[in-house]
XYZ file of C-alpha atoms in Angstrom:
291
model
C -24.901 -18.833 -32.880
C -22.388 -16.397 -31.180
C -22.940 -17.432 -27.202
C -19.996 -15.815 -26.036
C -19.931 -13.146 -22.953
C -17.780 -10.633 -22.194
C -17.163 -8.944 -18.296
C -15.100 -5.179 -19.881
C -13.507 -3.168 -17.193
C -11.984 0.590 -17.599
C -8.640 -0.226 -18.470
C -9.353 -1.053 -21.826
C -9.619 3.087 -22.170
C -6.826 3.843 -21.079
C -5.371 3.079 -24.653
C -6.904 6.033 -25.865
C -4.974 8.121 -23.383
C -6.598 11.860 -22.121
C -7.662 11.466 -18.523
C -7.222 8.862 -16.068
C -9.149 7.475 -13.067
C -6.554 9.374 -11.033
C -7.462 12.346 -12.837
C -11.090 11.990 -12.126
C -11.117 11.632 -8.581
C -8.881 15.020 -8.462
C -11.921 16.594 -10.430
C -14.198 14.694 -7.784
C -12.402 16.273 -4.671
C -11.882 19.632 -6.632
C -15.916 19.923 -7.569
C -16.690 19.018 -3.881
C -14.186 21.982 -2.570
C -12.325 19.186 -0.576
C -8.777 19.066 -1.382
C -8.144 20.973 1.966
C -8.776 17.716 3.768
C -8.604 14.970 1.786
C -6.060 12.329 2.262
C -5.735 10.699 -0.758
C -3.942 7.326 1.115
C -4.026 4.611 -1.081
C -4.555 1.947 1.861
C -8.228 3.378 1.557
C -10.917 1.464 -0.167
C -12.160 3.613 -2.920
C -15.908 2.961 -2.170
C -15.291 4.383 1.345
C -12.995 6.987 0.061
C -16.001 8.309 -2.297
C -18.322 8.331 1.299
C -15.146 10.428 2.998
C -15.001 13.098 -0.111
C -19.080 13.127 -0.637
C -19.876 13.813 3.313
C -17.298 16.250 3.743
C -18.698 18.198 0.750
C -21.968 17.625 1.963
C -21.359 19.058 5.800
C -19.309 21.785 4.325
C -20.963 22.976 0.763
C -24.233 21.262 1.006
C -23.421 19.755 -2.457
C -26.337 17.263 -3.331
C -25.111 13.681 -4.527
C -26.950 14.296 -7.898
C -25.141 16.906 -8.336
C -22.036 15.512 -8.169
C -23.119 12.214 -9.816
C -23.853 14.480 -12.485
C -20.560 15.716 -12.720
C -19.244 12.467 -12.985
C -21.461 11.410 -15.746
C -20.168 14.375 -17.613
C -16.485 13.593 -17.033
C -16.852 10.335 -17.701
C -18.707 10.604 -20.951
C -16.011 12.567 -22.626
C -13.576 9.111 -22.698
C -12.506 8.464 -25.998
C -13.076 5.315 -28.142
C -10.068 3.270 -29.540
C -9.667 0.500 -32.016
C -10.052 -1.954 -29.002
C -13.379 -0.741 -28.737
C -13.946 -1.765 -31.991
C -12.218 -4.589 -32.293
C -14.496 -6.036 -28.998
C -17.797 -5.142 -31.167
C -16.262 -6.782 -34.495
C -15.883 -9.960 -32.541
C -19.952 -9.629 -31.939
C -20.304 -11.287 -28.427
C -24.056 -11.711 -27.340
C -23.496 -10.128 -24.727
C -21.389 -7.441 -23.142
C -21.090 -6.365 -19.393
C -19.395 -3.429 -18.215
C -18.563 -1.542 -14.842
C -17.862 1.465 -16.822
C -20.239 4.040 -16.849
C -20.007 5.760 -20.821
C -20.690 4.398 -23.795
C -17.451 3.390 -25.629
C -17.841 0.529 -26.114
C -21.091 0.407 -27.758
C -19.268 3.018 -30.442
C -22.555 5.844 -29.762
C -24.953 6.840 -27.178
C -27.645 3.912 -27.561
C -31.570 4.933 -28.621
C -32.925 1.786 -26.966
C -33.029 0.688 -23.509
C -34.093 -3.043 -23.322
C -33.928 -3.286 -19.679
C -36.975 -5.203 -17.377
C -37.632 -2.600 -15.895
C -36.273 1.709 -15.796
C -33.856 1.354 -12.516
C -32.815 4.707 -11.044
C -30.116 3.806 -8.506
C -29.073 0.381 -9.070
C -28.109 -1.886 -11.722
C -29.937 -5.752 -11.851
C -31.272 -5.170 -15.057
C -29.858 -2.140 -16.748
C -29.769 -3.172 -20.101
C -29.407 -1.718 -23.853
C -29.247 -3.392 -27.366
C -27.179 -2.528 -30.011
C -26.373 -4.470 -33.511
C -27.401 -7.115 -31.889
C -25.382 -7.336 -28.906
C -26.490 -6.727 -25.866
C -24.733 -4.642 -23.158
C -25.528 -4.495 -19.688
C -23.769 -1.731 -17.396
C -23.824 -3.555 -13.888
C -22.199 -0.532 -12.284
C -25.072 2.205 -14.053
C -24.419 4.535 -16.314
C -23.980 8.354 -17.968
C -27.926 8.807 -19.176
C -28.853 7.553 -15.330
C -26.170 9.605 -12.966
C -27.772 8.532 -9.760
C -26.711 5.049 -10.810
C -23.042 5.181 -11.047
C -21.806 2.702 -8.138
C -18.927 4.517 -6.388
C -19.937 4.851 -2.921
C -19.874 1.992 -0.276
C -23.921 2.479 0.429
C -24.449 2.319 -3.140
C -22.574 -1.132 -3.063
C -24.667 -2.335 -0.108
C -27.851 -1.455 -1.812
C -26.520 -3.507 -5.093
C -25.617 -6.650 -2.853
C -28.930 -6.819 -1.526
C -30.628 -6.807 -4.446
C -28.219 -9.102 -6.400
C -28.744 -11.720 -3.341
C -32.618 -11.594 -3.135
C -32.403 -11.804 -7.004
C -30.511 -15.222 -6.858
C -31.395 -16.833 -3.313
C -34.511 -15.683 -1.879
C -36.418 -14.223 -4.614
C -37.373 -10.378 -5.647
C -40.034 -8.157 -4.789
C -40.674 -5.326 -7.340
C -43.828 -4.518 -8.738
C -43.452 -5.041 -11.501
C -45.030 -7.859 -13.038
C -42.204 -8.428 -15.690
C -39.559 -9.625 -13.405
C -39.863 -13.092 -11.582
C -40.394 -13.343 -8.279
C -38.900 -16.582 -7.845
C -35.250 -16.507 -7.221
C -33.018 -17.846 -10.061
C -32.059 -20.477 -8.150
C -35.922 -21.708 -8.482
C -36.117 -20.845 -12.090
C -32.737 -22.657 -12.778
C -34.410 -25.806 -11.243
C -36.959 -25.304 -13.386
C -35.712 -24.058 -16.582
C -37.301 -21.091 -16.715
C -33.869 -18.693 -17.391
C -34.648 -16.227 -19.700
C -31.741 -13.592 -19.108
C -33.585 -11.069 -17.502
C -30.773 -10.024 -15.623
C -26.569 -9.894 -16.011
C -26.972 -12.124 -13.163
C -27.902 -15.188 -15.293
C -24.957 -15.515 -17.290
C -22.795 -16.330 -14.225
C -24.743 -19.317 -14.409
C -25.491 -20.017 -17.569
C -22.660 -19.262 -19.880
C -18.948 -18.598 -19.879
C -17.588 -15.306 -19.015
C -14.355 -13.953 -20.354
C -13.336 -11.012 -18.116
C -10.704 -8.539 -18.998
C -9.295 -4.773 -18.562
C -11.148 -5.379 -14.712
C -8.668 -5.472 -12.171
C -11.056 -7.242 -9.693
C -10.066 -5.377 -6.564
C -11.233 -6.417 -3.435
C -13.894 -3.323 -3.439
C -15.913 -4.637 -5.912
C -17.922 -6.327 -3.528
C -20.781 -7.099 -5.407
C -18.635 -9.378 -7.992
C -16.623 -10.973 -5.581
C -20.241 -12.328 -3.249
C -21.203 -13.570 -6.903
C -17.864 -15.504 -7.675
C -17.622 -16.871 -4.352
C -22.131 -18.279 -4.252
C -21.404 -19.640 -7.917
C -18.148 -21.689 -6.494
C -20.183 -22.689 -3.442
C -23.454 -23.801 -5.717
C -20.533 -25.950 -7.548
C -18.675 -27.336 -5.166
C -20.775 -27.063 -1.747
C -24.678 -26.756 -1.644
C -25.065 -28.487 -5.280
C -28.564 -27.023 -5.905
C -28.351 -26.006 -9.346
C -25.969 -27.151 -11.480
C -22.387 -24.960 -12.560
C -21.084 -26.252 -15.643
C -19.768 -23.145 -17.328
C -16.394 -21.566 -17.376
C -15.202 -17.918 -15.821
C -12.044 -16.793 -17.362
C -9.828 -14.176 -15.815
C -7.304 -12.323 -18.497
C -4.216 -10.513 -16.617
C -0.469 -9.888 -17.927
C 1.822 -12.445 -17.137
C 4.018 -9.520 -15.549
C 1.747 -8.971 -12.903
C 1.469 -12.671 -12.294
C 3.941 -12.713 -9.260
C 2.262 -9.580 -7.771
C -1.616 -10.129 -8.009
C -0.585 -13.840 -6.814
C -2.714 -13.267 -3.423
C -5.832 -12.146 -5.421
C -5.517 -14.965 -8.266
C -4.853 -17.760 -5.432
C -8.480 -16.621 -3.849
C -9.819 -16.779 -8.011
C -8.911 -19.982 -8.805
C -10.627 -21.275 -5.397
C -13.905 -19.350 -6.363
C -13.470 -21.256 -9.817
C -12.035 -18.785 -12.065
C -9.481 -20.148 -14.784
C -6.606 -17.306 -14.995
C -5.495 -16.749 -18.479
C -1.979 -14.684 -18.960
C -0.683 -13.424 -21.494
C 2.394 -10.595 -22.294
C 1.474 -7.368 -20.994
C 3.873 -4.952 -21.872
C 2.225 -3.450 -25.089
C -1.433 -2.888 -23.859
C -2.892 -2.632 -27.199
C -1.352 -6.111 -27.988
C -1.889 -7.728 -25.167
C -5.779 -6.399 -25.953
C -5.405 -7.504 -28.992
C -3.812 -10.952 -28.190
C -6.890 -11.513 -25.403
C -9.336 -10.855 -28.516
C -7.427 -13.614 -30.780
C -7.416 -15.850 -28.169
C -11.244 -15.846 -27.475
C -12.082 -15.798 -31.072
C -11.384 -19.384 -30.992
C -14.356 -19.896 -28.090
C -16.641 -18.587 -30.816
């Protein structure tokens, strides 16, 4: 059986060329009639920077965030596909989790959503199956705008949940998802990948194309509880792998941010960078063999 588990950032689409994530926050501060007072420093967090374009439209134009959410969802949705794409569902991982918000990689808009429960805003459970893999977007996506995680609140909201969902427990009401946290249901063996969550427990995760910045708050708080449940509190047993893909030009550079991954537990795998469709290419070769 094919166990293996991907973590797929954006920069896997930026093989197929067309527009950029540059290019889409100029539409962002463009559809928001902002570009009058927008300072597009790069010493600002994007999550805040998204709260900064969205309030200004907001006291100026009265935009609505669904609108705009909207907007992005349409944007978004027109990225292209590329044989990377392909080659990730050829490999057939079980699963496949995703902070981008379209649906390349599944190759078509899915029919099915498989998730718990229908989430609105954020992103525990969001869930779809197709060919039998299954792909969870932990950052929302196009069919749900109001889910797409840019801004900082959105962020906070996820964090919450993702910590009641491991530590203290959850409280929907729904009678489909646990109540006890996973830590309880580790203990007990009762995992049943309800949630992305799990995996970070339960498997090993190959992540690639995700440059990990420092914003993504919600991934680094899970890196860092794993690494302390392994090495510090002990309360449920860590005995799976996180691998972290990057080119081995960028190893001097990103040395800051790989020094803090390899103390949350994170194995950094690098490999020649210069070609991005072979270094893609070379990442999918090399976890072939974990198959």
């Amino acid at each position: 059986m094919n166990n293996l588990v991907l973590l797929i950032g954006n920069d896997i689409n930026n093989i197929s060329g067309g527009q950029s994530w540059k290019d889409l926050l100029q539409d962002i501060i463009a559809f928001c009639h902002a570009g009058d007072c927008i300072d597009l420093d790069e010493k600002k967090p994007f999550p805040l920077l998204y709260e900064e374009i969205f309030l200004t439209a907001s006291k100026r134009e009265k935009i609505r965030e669904k609108d705009l959410k909207s907007f992005i969802a349409i944007k978004t949705a027109e990225i292209k596909g590329n044989e990377i794409h392909q080659a990730i569902r050829a490999l057939k991982p079980a699963h496949i989790l995703t902070t981008n918000y379209e649906f390349t990689l599944e190759g078509s808009i899915p029919l099915e959503n498989t998730s718990l429960i229908k989430e609105k805003f954020y992103s525990i459970f969001r869930r779809y199956k197709m060919h039998d893999i299954h792909y969870w977007h932990i950052h929302g996506d196009c069919l749900n705008p109001m889910s797409i995680n840019l801004g900082f609140e959105h962020y906070g909201g996820q964090l919450q949940l993702m910590r009641n969902y491991v530590v203290s427990g959850t409280f929907y009401t729904s009678k489909d998802v646990p109540k006890a946290s996973l830590l309880r249901r580790i203990h007990a063996r009762q995992v049943h990948y309800h949630s992305w969550i799990d995996l970070f427990f339960t498997h090993d995760i190959h992540i690639f194309g995700l440059s990990l910045d420092f914003v993504e708050t919600d991934l680094w708080w899970l890196l860092t509880y794993r690494a302390r449940q392994k090495f510090h509190h002990k309360n449920v047993p860590v005995n799976h792998d996180i691998y972290y893909y990057i080119p081995e030009e960028y190893l001097a550079a990103s040395k800051f941010k790989l020094d803090l991954l390899a103390a949350n537990d994170v194995t950094i795998v690098s490999l020649p960078g210069k070609d991005k469709l072979a270094y893609y290419k070379a990442i999918l070769e090399h976890i072939s063999k974990f198959k």
